[in-house]
CSV table of C-alpha atoms and ligand atoms in Angstrom, one decimal:
chain,number,residue,atom,x,y,z
A,69,UNK,CA,38.2,1.8,-1.2
A,70,UNK,CA,36.9,3.8,-4.1
A,71,UNK,CA,39.0,6.8,-5.4
A,72,UNK,CA,37.5,9.5,-7.7
A,73,UNK,CA,39.3,9.9,-11.0
A,74,UNK,CA,36.9,12.4,-12.6
A,75,UNK,CA,33.3,13.4,-12.0
A,76,UNK,CA,31.3,10.2,-11.9
A,77,UNK,CA,34.3,7.9,-12.6
A,78,UNK,CA,35.6,6.0,-9.6
A,79,UNK,CA,38.4,3.5,-9.2
A,80,UNK,CA,39.1,0.4,-7.1
A,81,UNK,CA,42.6,-1.0,-7.1
A,82,UNK,CA,43.2,-4.7,-6.4
A,83,UNK,CA,46.3,-6.0,-4.6
A,84,UNK,CA,47.3,-8.2,-7.6
A,85,UNK,CA,49.6,-6.1,-9.8
A,86,UNK,CA,47.6,-2.9,-9.2
A,87,UNK,CA,44.5,-4.1,-11.2
A,88,UNK,CA,42.1,-1.4,-11.7
A,89,UNK,CA,38.3,-1.8,-11.7
A,90,UNK,CA,36.5,1.2,-13.0
A,91,UNK,CA,33.0,2.4,-11.9
A,92,UNK,CA,31.1,4.8,-14.1
A,93,UNK,CA,28.0,6.5,-12.7
A,94,UNK,CA,24.9,6.4,-14.8
A,95,UNK,CA,21.3,7.5,-14.3
A,96,UNK,CA,20.1,4.5,-12.4
A,97,UNK,CA,23.3,2.8,-11.4
A,98,UNK,CA,26.9,2.1,-12.5
A,99,UNK,CA,28.8,0.5,-15.2
A,100,UNK,CA,31.6,-1.7,-13.9
A,101,UNK,CA,34.6,-2.2,-16.1
A,102,UNK,CA,37.0,-5.1,-15.3
A,103,UNK,CA,35.3,-6.0,-12.1
A,104,UNK,CA,38.2,-7.1,-9.9
A,105,UNK,CA,40.3,-10.1,-8.7
A,106,UNK,CA,39.6,-11.6,-5.3
A,107,UNK,CA,36.2,-12.5,-3.9
A,108,UNK,CA,36.9,-10.3,-0.8
A,109,UNK,CA,37.8,-7.3,-2.9
A,110,UNK,CA,34.8,-7.7,-5.2
A,111,UNK,CA,32.4,-8.2,-2.3
A,112,UNK,CA,33.8,-5.0,-0.6
A,113,UNK,CA,33.3,-3.1,-3.9
A,114,UNK,CA,29.7,-4.3,-4.2
A,115,UNK,CA,29.2,-3.3,-0.6
A,116,UNK,CA,30.6,0.2,-1.2
A,117,UNK,CA,28.4,0.7,-4.2
A,118,UNK,CA,25.3,-0.5,-2.3
A,119,UNK,CA,26.1,2.1,0.4
A,120,UNK,CA,26.3,4.8,-2.3
A,121,UNK,CA,22.9,3.7,-3.5
A,122,UNK,CA,24.5,2.9,-6.9
A,123,UNK,CA,23.7,-0.7,-8.0
A,124,UNK,CA,25.7,-2.2,-10.8
A,125,UNK,CA,23.5,-2.1,-13.9
A,126,UNK,CA,26.0,-3.3,-16.5
A,127,UNK,CA,29.5,-4.8,-16.8
A,128,UNK,CA,32.2,-4.6,-19.4
A,129,UNK,CA,35.5,-6.6,-19.9
A,130,UNK,CA,38.3,-4.9,-21.8
A,131,UNK,CA,39.6,-8.2,-23.0
A,132,UNK,CA,39.4,-11.9,-22.5
A,133,UNK,CA,42.3,-12.5,-20.1
A,134,UNK,CA,41.2,-14.1,-16.7
A,135,UNK,CA,42.0,-11.1,-14.6
A,136,UNK,CA,39.5,-8.9,-16.6
A,137,UNK,CA,36.5,-11.3,-16.9
A,138,UNK,CA,35.7,-12.3,-13.3
A,139,UNK,CA,32.5,-11.4,-11.5
A,140,UNK,CA,30.9,-11.7,-8.0
A,141,UNK,CA,27.3,-12.6,-7.4
A,142,UNK,CA,27.0,-9.5,-5.1
A,143,UNK,CA,27.2,-7.4,-8.3
A,144,UNK,CA,24.0,-8.9,-9.4
A,145,UNK,CA,22.8,-10.7,-12.5
A,146,UNK,CA,23.2,-7.8,-15.0
A,147,UNK,CA,24.3,-7.7,-18.6
A,148,UNK,CA,28.1,-8.1,-19.0
A,149,UNK,CA,29.6,-7.0,-22.3
A,150,UNK,CA,32.8,-7.2,-24.3
A,151,UNK,CA,33.7,-6.9,-28.0
A,152,UNK,CA,32.5,-9.7,-30.2
A,153,UNK,CA,36.1,-11.0,-30.6
A,154,UNK,CA,36.6,-10.8,-26.8
A,155,UNK,CA,33.4,-12.8,-26.1
A,156,UNK,CA,34.3,-15.4,-28.8
A,157,UNK,CA,37.7,-15.9,-27.3
A,158,UNK,CA,36.5,-16.4,-23.8
A,159,UNK,CA,33.6,-18.5,-24.9
A,160,UNK,CA,36.0,-20.7,-26.8
A,161,UNK,CA,37.9,-21.3,-23.5
A,162,UNK,CA,34.7,-22.1,-21.7
A,163,UNK,CA,33.6,-24.6,-24.3
A,164,UNK,CA,36.4,-27.0,-23.1
A,165,UNK,CA,35.3,-29.3,-20.4
A,166,UNK,CA,38.7,-28.8,-18.6
A,167,UNK,CA,38.5,-24.9,-18.7
A,168,UNK,CA,38.7,-24.7,-14.9
A,169,UNK,CA,41.9,-26.6,-14.8
A,170,UNK,CA,43.3,-24.5,-17.6
A,171,UNK,CA,42.5,-21.3,-15.7
A,172,UNK,CA,43.8,-22.7,-12.5
A,173,UNK,CA,47.1,-23.3,-14.2
A,174,UNK,CA,47.6,-19.6,-14.9
A,175,UNK,CA,46.3,-18.1,-11.7
A,176,UNK,CA,48.9,-16.4,-9.4
A,177,UNK,CA,49.4,-19.0,-6.6
A,178,UNK,CA,49.4,-16.4,-3.8
A,179,UNK,CA,45.8,-15.4,-4.7
A,180,UNK,CA,44.4,-18.5,-6.4
A,181,UNK,CA,42.3,-19.6,-3.4
A,182,UNK,CA,40.6,-16.2,-3.3
A,183,UNK,CA,39.7,-15.9,-7.0
A,184,UNK,CA,36.2,-16.9,-7.8
A,185,UNK,CA,35.9,-18.5,-11.2
A,186,UNK,CA,32.2,-19.6,-11.2
A,187,UNK,CA,31.0,-16.6,-13.1
A,188,UNK,CA,34.1,-16.1,-15.2
A,189,UNK,CA,33.7,-15.1,-18.8
A,190,UNK,CA,29.9,-15.0,-18.9
A,191,UNK,CA,29.9,-12.0,-21.2
A,192,UNK,CA,27.8,-11.0,-24.2
A,193,UNK,CA,29.6,-9.9,-27.3
A,194,UNK,CA,28.6,-6.6,-28.7
A,195,UNK,CA,27.9,-6.5,-32.5
A,196,UNK,CA,31.0,-5.6,-34.5
A,197,UNK,CA,29.7,-2.2,-35.5
A,198,UNK,CA,28.9,-1.2,-31.9
A,199,UNK,CA,30.6,2.1,-31.3
A,200,UNK,CA,29.5,2.5,-27.7
A,201,UNK,CA,28.4,0.5,-24.7
A,202,UNK,CA,24.5,0.2,-24.6
A,203,UNK,CA,23.6,1.6,-21.2
A,204,UNK,CA,21.9,4.4,-19.4
A,205,UNK,CA,24.8,6.6,-18.6
A,206,UNK,CA,27.4,8.9,-20.2
A,207,UNK,CA,28.5,7.8,-23.6
A,208,UNK,CA,31.3,5.2,-23.4
A,209,UNK,CA,33.0,4.9,-26.8
A,210,UNK,CA,34.6,1.5,-27.7
A,211,UNK,CA,38.0,1.8,-29.2
A,212,UNK,CA,38.7,-1.8,-30.4
A,213,UNK,CA,42.2,-2.7,-31.5
A,214,UNK,CA,44.5,-5.8,-31.8
A,215,UNK,CA,47.6,-5.6,-29.7
A,216,UNK,CA,47.5,-7.2,-26.3
A,217,UNK,CA,44.7,-9.7,-26.7
A,218,UNK,CA,42.0,-10.6,-29.2
A,219,UNK,CA,39.1,-8.1,-29.2
A,220,UNK,CA,40.9,-5.8,-26.8
A,221,UNK,CA,39.0,-2.6,-26.2
A,222,UNK,CA,39.9,0.7,-24.7
A,223,UNK,CA,37.0,2.9,-23.6
A,224,UNK,CA,36.7,6.6,-24.0
A,225,UNK,CA,34.3,8.4,-21.7
A,226,UNK,CA,34.3,11.6,-23.6
A,227,UNK,CA,32.3,13.9,-21.4
A,228,UNK,CA,34.6,12.9,-18.4
A,229,UNK,CA,37.8,13.1,-20.4
A,230,UNK,CA,38.8,9.6,-19.3
A,231,UNK,CA,40.4,6.9,-21.3
A,232,UNK,CA,40.1,3.4,-19.8
A,233,UNK,CA,43.1,1.7,-21.5
A,234,UNK,CA,42.7,-2.0,-20.6
A,235,UNK,CA,46.1,-3.7,-20.6
A,236,UNK,CA,47.8,-0.9,-22.6
A,237,UNK,CA,49.5,2.3,-21.5
A,238,UNK,CA,50.7,1.1,-18.1
A,239,UNK,CA,53.4,2.7,-16.1
A,240,UNK,CA,54.3,-0.6,-14.4
A,241,UNK,CA,54.0,-3.2,-17.2
A,242,UNK,CA,55.8,-2.9,-20.5
A,243,UNK,CA,53.8,-3.9,-23.6
A,244,UNK,CA,52.6,-7.6,-23.5
A,245,UNK,CA,52.3,-8.6,-27.1
A,246,UNK,CA,49.7,-11.0,-28.5
A,247,UNK,CA,52.3,-13.4,-29.8
A,248,UNK,CA,49.6,-15.6,-31.5
A,249,UNK,CA,48.6,-12.8,-33.8
A,250,UNK,CA,49.8,-12.6,-37.4
A,251,UNK,CA,51.7,-9.3,-36.8
A,252,UNK,CA,52.1,-8.6,-33.1
A,253,UNK,CA,54.4,-5.6,-33.4
A,254,UNK,CA,52.5,-4.0,-36.3
A,255,UNK,CA,49.3,-4.5,-34.3
A,256,UNK,CA,50.8,-2.9,-31.2
A,257,UNK,CA,52.1,0.2,-33.1
A,258,UNK,CA,48.7,0.6,-34.8
A,259,UNK,CA,47.0,0.6,-31.5
A,260,UNK,CA,49.3,3.3,-30.1
A,261,UNK,CA,48.6,5.4,-33.2
A,262,UNK,CA,44.9,4.9,-32.5
A,263,UNK,CA,45.4,6.3,-28.9
A,264,UNK,CA,47.2,9.3,-30.3
A,265,UNK,CA,44.2,10.2,-32.4
A,266,UNK,CA,42.0,10.6,-29.1
A,267,UNK,CA,44.8,12.0,-26.9
A,268,UNK,CA,43.5,15.6,-27.2
A,269,UNK,CA,40.2,14.5,-25.5
A,270,UNK,CA,41.8,12.8,-22.6
A,271,UNK,CA,42.5,14.3,-19.1
A,272,UNK,CA,43.1,11.0,-17.3
A,273,UNK,CA,44.2,7.6,-18.5
A,274,UNK,CA,43.5,4.5,-16.5
A,275,UNK,CA,45.5,1.4,-17.3
A,276,UNK,CA,44.3,-2.1,-16.4
A,277,UNK,CA,47.3,-2.3,-14.1
A,278,UNK,CA,49.2,0.6,-12.6
A,279,UNK,CA,48.6,4.3,-11.8
A,280,UNK,CA,46.2,6.8,-13.3
A,281,UNK,CA,48.0,9.3,-15.5
A,282,UNK,CA,47.1,12.8,-16.7
A,283,UNK,CA,47.2,14.1,-20.4
A,284,UNK,CA,51.1,14.4,-20.3
A,285,UNK,CA,51.4,10.9,-19.0
A,286,UNK,CA,49.2,9.6,-21.7
A,287,UNK,CA,51.5,11.0,-24.3
A,288,UNK,CA,54.7,9.9,-22.4
A,289,UNK,CA,53.3,6.3,-22.1
A,290,UNK,CA,52.4,6.2,-25.8
A,291,UNK,CA,56.0,7.2,-26.5
A,292,UNK,CA,57.5,4.8,-24.1
A,293,UNK,CA,55.4,1.8,-25.4
A,294,UNK,CA,56.2,2.7,-29.0
A,295,UNK,CA,60.0,2.8,-28.2
A,296,UNK,CA,59.7,-0.6,-26.6
A,297,UNK,CA,57.8,-2.1,-29.5
A,298,UNK,CA,60.2,-0.5,-32.1
A,299,UNK,CA,63.2,-1.9,-30.1
A,300,UNK,CA,61.7,-5.4,-30.3
A,301,UNK,CA,61.0,-4.9,-34.0
A,302,UNK,CA,64.5,-3.6,-34.8
A,303,UNK,CA,66.4,-6.1,-32.6
A,304,UNK,CA,67.5,-3.4,-30.2
A,305,UNK,CA,67.6,-3.4,-26.4
A,306,UNK,CA,64.8,-1.2,-25.1
A,307,UNK,CA,65.9,1.5,-22.8
A,308,UNK,CA,62.9,0.9,-20.6
A,309,UNK,CA,63.0,1.1,-16.7
A,310,UNK,CA,60.1,-1.4,-16.6
A,311,UNK,CA,62.4,-4.2,-17.9
A,312,UNK,CA,65.7,-2.9,-16.6
A,313,UNK,CA,67.7,-4.0,-13.6
A,314,UNK,CA,65.5,-2.0,-11.2
A,315,UNK,CA,62.2,-3.1,-12.8
A,316,UNK,CA,59.2,-2.4,-10.6
A,317,UNK,CA,58.1,-6.1,-10.7
A,318,UNK,CA,61.1,-8.5,-10.6
A,319,UNK,CA,59.4,-11.0,-13.1
A,320,UNK,CA,59.0,-8.5,-15.9
A,321,UNK,CA,62.6,-8.8,-17.3
A,322,UNK,CA,61.9,-12.5,-17.7
A,323,UNK,CA,58.6,-11.8,-19.6
A,324,UNK,CA,60.6,-9.4,-21.8
A,325,UNK,CA,63.2,-11.9,-22.6
A,326,UNK,CA,60.6,-14.5,-23.3
A,327,UNK,CA,58.9,-12.1,-25.8
A,328,UNK,CA,62.2,-11.5,-27.5
A,329,UNK,CA,62.8,-15.3,-27.9
A,330,UNK,CA,59.3,-15.9,-29.2
A,331,UNK,CA,59.6,-13.2,-31.8
A,332,UNK,CA,63.0,-14.5,-32.9
A,333,UNK,CA,61.5,-18.0,-33.1
A,334,UNK,CA,58.7,-16.8,-35.3
A,335,UNK,CA,61.1,-15.0,-37.6
A,336,UNK,CA,63.1,-18.2,-38.0
A,337,UNK,CA,60.0,-20.3,-38.7
A,338,UNK,CA,58.9,-17.8,-41.3
A,339,UNK,CA,62.3,-17.6,-43.2
A,340,UNK,CA,62.1,-19.9,-46.2
A,341,UNK,CA,64.9,-22.4,-46.5
B,557,LIG,ZN1,45.5,-7.7,-17.1
């Protein structure tokens, strides 16, 4: 089912950790951002769009994690974009002969049979200097940053006042750092500052997973995510309900502890003897 977020911006929520697929209406069809998770959900979405007389004319993946680079044949064979770094990262995965086995190893078991991987990751990287998505619709500004994953992009649909945040600014997930990066926490804090610079233009923020928030929520989420990242940096215990005893998802406190461990390990490895 499609829900309207703003004029010409619709949302489809998947069952798997409230994954959001975003539909932006253009002149001749729609831009589909982070297409969805299960085959059934994506086929339904394609069907809904067909009934609205709104074919998919382009796709975009906010980052190279499996849950953002799927596709269904019913959406059609249209250009699918990502940032250059995002495309390079997923193409690197696809260059391994055992990529399907690698992906299968990280899929959630309860949905694995319903997740179609045939068209996974077939995206074209936009040039580094691309400031917007090339398509026939409202201007969609690309706000690239390093924080959650290589080549992660948030998208600002200025005339609709909508910020598509990818896997940032979620009300249900705490920050997931890119622990392979040179400076995971520094990157995360820099990305949050970047979001602050566009906050005045945003009426609605759509996270990759979780609920849509208004302008106040955007600022509150920036603050909450900054507090989490700073607590990790300073060795403190984050006062964050998302990883506390009543966390909305019971596996999040484990991911949190794992992040703390990995960061401590890095620090140890970097300390000269
Ligand atoms: Zn995700």
